[in-house]
mmCIF file of C-alpha atoms in Angstrom:
data_model
loop_
_atom_site.group_PDB
_atom_site.id
_atom_site.type_symbol
_atom_site.label_atom_id
_atom_site.label_comp_id
_atom_site.label_asym_id
_atom_site.label_seq_id
_atom_site.Cartn_x
_atom_site.Cartn_y
_atom_site.Cartn_z
ATOM 1 C CA ASN A 782 -142.566 152.610 -124.752
ATOM 2 C CA ALA A 783 -144.068 152.016 -128.212
ATOM 3 C CA GLY A 784 -142.833 155.221 -129.932
ATOM 4 C CA VAL A 785 -144.469 155.627 -133.356
ATOM 5 C CA THR A 786 -146.849 152.861 -134.422
ATOM 6 C CA GLN A 787 -148.073 152.460 -137.979
ATOM 7 C CA THR A 788 -150.794 150.108 -139.189
ATOM 8 C CA PRO A 789 -151.117 148.151 -141.367
ATOM 9 C CA LYS A 790 -147.604 146.992 -142.292
ATOM 10 C CA PHE A 791 -148.677 145.771 -145.731
ATOM 11 C CA GLN A 792 -151.663 146.572 -147.911
ATOM 12 C CA VAL A 793 -152.784 145.790 -151.453
ATOM 13 C CA LEU A 794 -155.465 148.006 -152.964
ATOM 14 C CA LYS A 795 -157.268 148.044 -156.250
ATOM 15 C CA THR A 796 -157.255 151.229 -158.301
ATOM 16 C CA GLY A 797 -160.002 153.519 -157.100
ATOM 17 C CA GLN A 798 -160.304 152.071 -153.603
ATOM 18 C CA SER A 799 -159.847 154.248 -150.546
ATOM 19 C CA MET A 800 -158.117 153.483 -147.293
ATOM 20 C CA THR A 801 -156.616 155.044 -144.184
ATOM 21 C CA LEU A 802 -153.078 154.499 -142.951
ATOM 22 C CA GLN A 803 -152.946 154.828 -139.206
ATOM 23 C CA CYS A 804 -150.174 156.512 -137.213
ATOM 24 C CA ALA A 805 -150.037 156.921 -133.445
ATOM 25 C CA GLN A 806 -147.294 158.180 -131.135
ATOM 26 C CA ASP A 807 -147.113 158.020 -127.359
ATOM 27 C CA MET A 808 -144.356 160.598 -126.776
ATOM 28 C CA ASN A 809 -146.603 163.667 -126.630
ATOM 29 C CA HIS A 810 -144.847 165.128 -129.673
ATOM 30 C CA GLU A 811 -146.384 168.183 -131.291
ATOM 31 C CA TYR A 812 -144.867 167.655 -134.740
ATOM 32 C CA MET A 813 -145.968 164.767 -136.956
ATOM 33 C CA SER A 814 -145.331 164.098 -140.640
ATOM 34 C CA TRP A 815 -146.062 161.616 -143.387
ATOM 35 C CA TYR A 816 -143.430 160.699 -145.995
ATOM 36 C CA ARG A 817 -143.378 158.351 -148.922
ATOM 37 C CA GLN A 818 -140.233 156.490 -149.921
ATOM 38 C CA ASP A 819 -139.594 155.536 -153.530
ATOM 39 C CA PRO A 820 -136.380 154.022 -154.955
ATOM 40 C CA GLY A 821 -133.778 156.641 -155.802
ATOM 41 C CA MET A 822 -135.914 159.495 -154.508
ATOM 42 C CA GLY A 823 -135.331 159.405 -150.787
ATOM 43 C CA LEU A 824 -138.273 160.364 -148.597
ATOM 44 C CA ARG A 825 -140.703 163.002 -149.765
ATOM 45 C CA LEU A 826 -143.037 164.887 -147.460
ATOM 46 C CA ILE A 827 -146.753 164.387 -148.061
ATOM 47 C CA HIS A 828 -148.437 166.267 -145.195
ATOM 48 C CA TYR A 829 -147.377 167.505 -141.804
ATOM 49 C CA SER A 830 -148.865 168.852 -138.583
ATOM 50 C CA VAL A 831 -147.478 171.163 -135.902
ATOM 51 C CA GLY A 832 -150.191 170.336 -133.388
ATOM 52 C CA ALA A 833 -153.747 169.110 -132.907
ATOM 53 C CA GLY A 834 -156.093 170.783 -135.354
ATOM 54 C CA ILE A 835 -153.280 172.120 -137.572
ATOM 55 C CA THR A 836 -152.172 170.429 -140.791
ATOM 56 C CA ASP A 837 -150.462 171.569 -143.970
ATOM 57 C CA GLN A 838 -149.316 170.219 -147.304
ATOM 58 C CA GLY A 839 -145.839 168.996 -148.043
ATOM 59 C CA GLU A 840 -144.072 168.356 -151.323
ATOM 60 C CA VAL A 841 -146.401 165.675 -152.753
ATOM 61 C CA PRO A 842 -149.890 166.102 -151.216
ATOM 62 C CA ASN A 843 -152.106 165.286 -154.209
ATOM 63 C CA GLY A 844 -154.378 162.292 -153.633
ATOM 64 C CA TYR A 845 -153.909 162.310 -149.861
ATOM 65 C CA ASN A 846 -155.802 163.842 -146.941
ATOM 66 C CA VAL A 847 -154.884 164.136 -143.280
ATOM 67 C CA SER A 848 -156.451 165.281 -140.037
ATOM 68 C CA ARG A 849 -155.089 165.761 -136.518
ATOM 69 C CA SER A 850 -157.886 165.648 -133.978
ATOM 70 C CA THR A 851 -155.590 164.558 -131.130
ATOM 71 C CA THR A 852 -151.891 164.970 -130.336
ATOM 72 C CA GLU A 853 -151.373 161.202 -130.560
ATOM 73 C CA ASP A 854 -152.953 160.316 -133.917
ATOM 74 C CA PHE A 855 -152.238 161.439 -137.465
ATOM 75 C CA PRO A 856 -154.055 159.262 -140.045
ATOM 76 C CA LEU A 857 -153.334 159.491 -143.770
ATOM 77 C CA ARG A 858 -156.238 158.893 -146.159
ATOM 78 C CA LEU A 859 -155.961 157.811 -149.758
ATOM 79 C CA LEU A 860 -159.128 159.028 -151.432
ATOM 80 C CA SER A 861 -159.008 157.042 -154.687
ATOM 81 C CA ALA A 862 -155.901 154.882 -154.939
ATOM 82 C CA ALA A 863 -153.790 155.004 -158.086
ATOM 83 C CA PRO A 864 -150.823 152.821 -159.145
ATOM 84 C CA SER A 865 -148.569 155.883 -158.741
ATOM 85 C CA GLN A 866 -149.278 155.708 -155.013
ATOM 86 C CA THR A 867 -147.524 152.350 -154.738
ATOM 87 C CA SER A 868 -144.813 153.160 -152.219
ATOM 88 C CA VAL A 869 -143.585 152.711 -148.665
ATOM 89 C CA TYR A 870 -145.148 155.221 -146.291
ATOM 90 C CA PHE A 871 -143.511 156.448 -143.101
ATOM 91 C CA CYS A 872 -144.968 158.447 -140.275
ATOM 92 C CA ALA A 873 -142.629 160.456 -138.036
ATOM 93 C CA SER A 874 -142.922 162.604 -134.938
ATOM 94 C CA SER A 875 -140.642 165.036 -133.131
ATOM 95 C CA SER A 876 -140.885 167.318 -130.142
ATOM 96 C CA HIS A 877 -139.456 170.499 -131.677
ATOM 97 C CA SER A 878 -137.420 171.837 -134.569
ATOM 98 C CA GLY A 879 -133.926 170.373 -134.506
ATOM 99 C CA ALA A 880 -134.973 167.420 -132.362
ATOM 100 C CA GLU A 881 -134.624 163.802 -133.420
ATOM 101 C CA ALA A 882 -137.527 162.580 -135.531
ATOM 102 C CA PHE A 883 -138.844 159.149 -134.560
ATOM 103 C CA PHE A 884 -140.126 157.007 -137.410
ATOM 104 C CA GLY A 885 -142.626 154.208 -137.560
ATOM 105 C CA GLN A 886 -141.792 150.878 -139.201
ATOM 106 C CA GLY A 887 -143.548 151.852 -142.407
ATOM 107 C CA THR A 888 -146.527 150.682 -144.461
ATOM 108 C CA ARG A 889 -145.800 148.997 -147.772
ATOM 109 C CA LEU A 890 -148.693 149.823 -150.107
ATOM 110 C CA THR A 891 -149.271 148.274 -153.507
ATOM 111 C CA VAL A 892 -151.993 149.589 -155.802
ATOM 112 C CA VAL A 893 -152.943 147.272 -158.653
ATOM 113 C CA ALA B 723 -136.117 176.535 -150.475
ATOM 114 C CA GLN B 724 -133.776 173.881 -149.155
ATOM 115 C CA SER B 725 -132.452 170.876 -151.031
ATOM 116 C CA VAL B 726 -130.114 167.981 -150.281
ATOM 117 C CA THR B 727 -127.913 166.055 -152.684
ATOM 118 C CA GLN B 728 -126.233 162.800 -151.816
ATOM 119 C CA LEU B 729 -123.486 162.378 -154.341
ATOM 120 C CA ASP B 730 -123.287 158.591 -154.405
ATOM 121 C CA SER B 731 -126.247 156.251 -154.783
ATOM 122 C CA GLN B 732 -124.179 153.183 -153.855
ATOM 123 C CA VAL B 733 -120.895 152.811 -151.997
ATOM 124 C CA PRO B 734 -119.307 149.348 -151.911
ATOM 125 C CA VAL B 735 -116.518 148.892 -149.375
ATOM 126 C CA PHE B 736 -114.662 146.009 -147.766
ATOM 127 C CA GLU B 737 -115.042 145.247 -144.086
ATOM 128 C CA GLU B 738 -112.659 147.198 -141.800
ATOM 129 C CA ALA B 739 -112.002 149.808 -144.515
ATOM 130 C CA PRO B 740 -112.838 153.494 -143.971
ATOM 131 C CA VAL B 741 -115.860 155.021 -145.672
ATOM 132 C CA GLU B 742 -117.173 158.478 -146.496
ATOM 133 C CA LEU B 743 -120.741 159.177 -147.612
ATOM 134 C CA ARG B 744 -121.076 162.578 -149.191
ATOM 135 C CA CYS B 745 -123.873 165.084 -148.672
ATOM 136 C CA ASN B 746 -124.282 168.617 -149.983
ATOM 137 C CA TYR B 747 -127.140 170.916 -149.138
ATOM 138 C CA SER B 748 -128.546 174.162 -150.442
ATOM 139 C CA SER B 749 -130.198 176.758 -148.251
ATOM 140 C CA SER B 750 -130.315 180.526 -148.001
ATOM 141 C CA VAL B 751 -130.746 180.338 -144.225
ATOM 142 C CA SER B 752 -129.190 178.364 -141.411
ATOM 143 C CA VAL B 753 -130.466 174.817 -141.142
ATOM 144 C CA TYR B 754 -130.076 171.836 -138.881
ATOM 145 C CA LEU B 755 -128.391 168.802 -140.480
ATOM 146 C CA PHE B 756 -129.024 165.119 -139.844
ATOM 147 C CA TRP B 757 -127.902 161.667 -140.894
ATOM 148 C CA TYR B 758 -130.390 158.812 -140.587
ATOM 149 C CA VAL B 759 -129.814 155.098 -141.209
ATOM 150 C CA GLN B 760 -132.361 152.603 -142.494
ATOM 151 C CA TYR B 761 -131.720 148.895 -142.070
ATOM 152 C CA PRO B 762 -133.630 146.530 -144.384
ATOM 153 C CA ASN B 763 -137.389 146.533 -143.837
ATOM 154 C CA GLN B 764 -137.169 148.982 -140.963
ATOM 155 C CA GLY B 765 -137.869 152.616 -140.263
ATOM 156 C CA LEU B 766 -135.211 155.296 -140.029
ATOM 157 C CA GLN B 767 -133.154 155.971 -136.941
ATOM 158 C CA LEU B 768 -130.949 158.935 -136.135
ATOM 159 C CA LEU B 769 -127.183 158.526 -136.481
ATOM 160 C CA LEU B 770 -126.172 162.075 -135.612
ATOM 161 C CA LYS B 771 -127.142 165.701 -135.999
ATOM 162 C CA TYR B 772 -125.591 169.136 -136.229
ATOM 163 C CA LEU B 773 -127.427 172.065 -134.667
ATOM 164 C CA SER B 774 -124.617 174.501 -133.850
ATOM 165 C CA GLY B 775 -121.189 174.686 -132.213
ATOM 166 C CA SER B 776 -118.395 172.256 -133.019
ATOM 167 C CA THR B 777 -118.383 171.323 -136.687
ATOM 168 C CA LEU B 778 -117.322 167.740 -135.963
ATOM 169 C CA VAL B 779 -120.245 165.720 -134.726
ATOM 170 C CA LYS B 780 -120.000 162.211 -133.320
ATOM 171 C CA GLY B 781 -122.885 159.794 -133.509
ATOM 172 C CA ILE B 782 -123.807 156.235 -132.737
ATOM 173 C CA ASN B 783 -121.988 153.132 -133.975
ATOM 174 C CA GLY B 784 -118.682 154.989 -134.491
ATOM 175 C CA PHE B 785 -119.937 157.363 -137.171
ATOM 176 C CA GLU B 786 -119.017 161.031 -137.325
ATOM 177 C CA ALA B 787 -119.763 163.910 -139.665
ATOM 178 C CA GLU B 788 -118.209 167.279 -140.345
ATOM 179 C CA PHE B 789 -120.208 170.391 -141.112
ATOM 180 C CA ASN B 790 -118.525 172.642 -143.654
ATOM 181 C CA LYS B 791 -120.431 175.869 -144.095
ATOM 182 C CA SER B 792 -118.298 177.258 -146.921
ATOM 183 C CA GLN B 793 -118.737 174.103 -148.980
ATOM 184 C CA THR B 794 -122.308 173.499 -147.755
ATOM 185 C CA SER B 795 -121.422 169.898 -147.002
ATOM 186 C CA PHE B 796 -122.091 167.431 -144.218
ATOM 187 C CA HIS B 797 -120.165 164.282 -145.093
ATOM 188 C CA LEU B 798 -120.494 161.142 -142.985
ATOM 189 C CA ARG B 799 -117.414 159.079 -142.100
ATOM 190 C CA LYS B 800 -116.452 155.916 -140.300
ATOM 191 C CA PRO B 801 -112.825 154.806 -139.918
ATOM 192 C CA SER B 802 -113.559 151.062 -140.018
ATOM 193 C CA VAL B 803 -116.845 149.566 -141.199
ATOM 194 C CA HIS B 804 -118.477 146.298 -140.219
ATOM 195 C CA ILE B 805 -120.788 143.997 -142.134
ATOM 196 C CA SER B 806 -123.578 145.187 -139.856
ATOM 197 C CA ASP B 807 -123.210 148.743 -141.238
ATOM 198 C CA THR B 808 -124.757 147.582 -144.517
ATOM 199 C CA ALA B 809 -127.829 149.811 -144.826
ATOM 200 C CA GLU B 810 -129.222 152.861 -146.575
ATOM 201 C CA TYR B 811 -128.106 156.232 -145.264
ATOM 202 C CA PHE B 812 -130.029 159.463 -145.620
ATOM 203 C CA CYS B 813 -128.820 163.008 -145.192
ATOM 204 C CA ALA B 814 -131.506 165.523 -144.245
ATOM 205 C CA VAL B 815 -131.954 169.170 -143.400
ATOM 206 C CA SER B 816 -134.692 170.581 -141.276
ATOM 207 C CA ASP B 817 -136.960 173.298 -142.493
ATOM 208 C CA PRO B 818 -136.003 176.363 -140.423
ATOM 209 C CA SER B 819 -139.633 177.475 -140.101
ATOM 210 C CA ASN B 820 -140.021 175.422 -136.914
ATOM 211 C CA THR B 821 -142.403 172.825 -138.296
ATOM 212 C CA GLY B 822 -140.450 169.624 -137.743
ATOM 213 C CA LYS B 823 -140.306 169.016 -141.497
ATOM 214 C CA LEU B 824 -137.270 167.244 -142.903
ATOM 215 C CA ILE B 825 -135.940 167.473 -146.450
ATOM 216 C CA PHE B 826 -134.116 164.309 -147.433
ATOM 217 C CA GLY B 827 -131.458 163.451 -149.954
ATOM 218 C CA GLN B 828 -131.896 160.539 -152.324
ATOM 219 C CA GLY B 829 -130.100 158.083 -150.067
ATOM 220 C CA THR B 830 -126.814 156.164 -150.291
ATOM 221 C CA THR B 831 -126.683 152.403 -150.048
ATOM 222 C CA LEU B 832 -123.591 151.264 -148.154
ATOM 223 C CA GLN B 833 -122.620 147.713 -149.075
ATOM 224 C CA VAL B 834 -119.968 146.247 -146.793
ATOM 225 C CA LYS B 835 -118.291 143.183 -148.240
ATOM 226 C CA PRO B 836 -116.368 140.563 -146.268
#
């Protein structure tokens, strides 16, 4: 059972480039979220989804887009990368409120 | 709005000593409380959670936490730590609006020394 799979694991972008971080889960979870992790700041919510076709903004959504066309996939798009988006990105899924959230292994993104 | 404060950014401790990692939260409504652990270069995994009922919650790897509603705290404890417990620990509360969102504290790095 794969759980939550994120690709790629590492990425270097130039300022202004765009890219998509992939996230897929095989647990049939309705809830999926994207977080970024920065030193001393914990994890901050970027976007989240409560089901296919439904997404909403989290705490730090600027510069990021998401879509949820299927239950399994929740890609995160960087429209025009900036150095401030250098971070480690985690995707998570859970079955319901109060349930354990399962996290991917993370994507380490560097924007130069 | 909810918020979480972890009172210590780093906690150094010797092997086999007890440890407490402190967490305070702020919320005007009831929330669910979690502790997650992150080992180097890995994702987060659940240590334990409090939903309701007994205020003392036991988790994996010998960890436990106590929910204190009056002090809005959810401190994590272990009576005897091992080198392998060296990791970053995150306290989190769930958004009560049934969205699966988690609000995390800043994290505490536990450094277990031999």
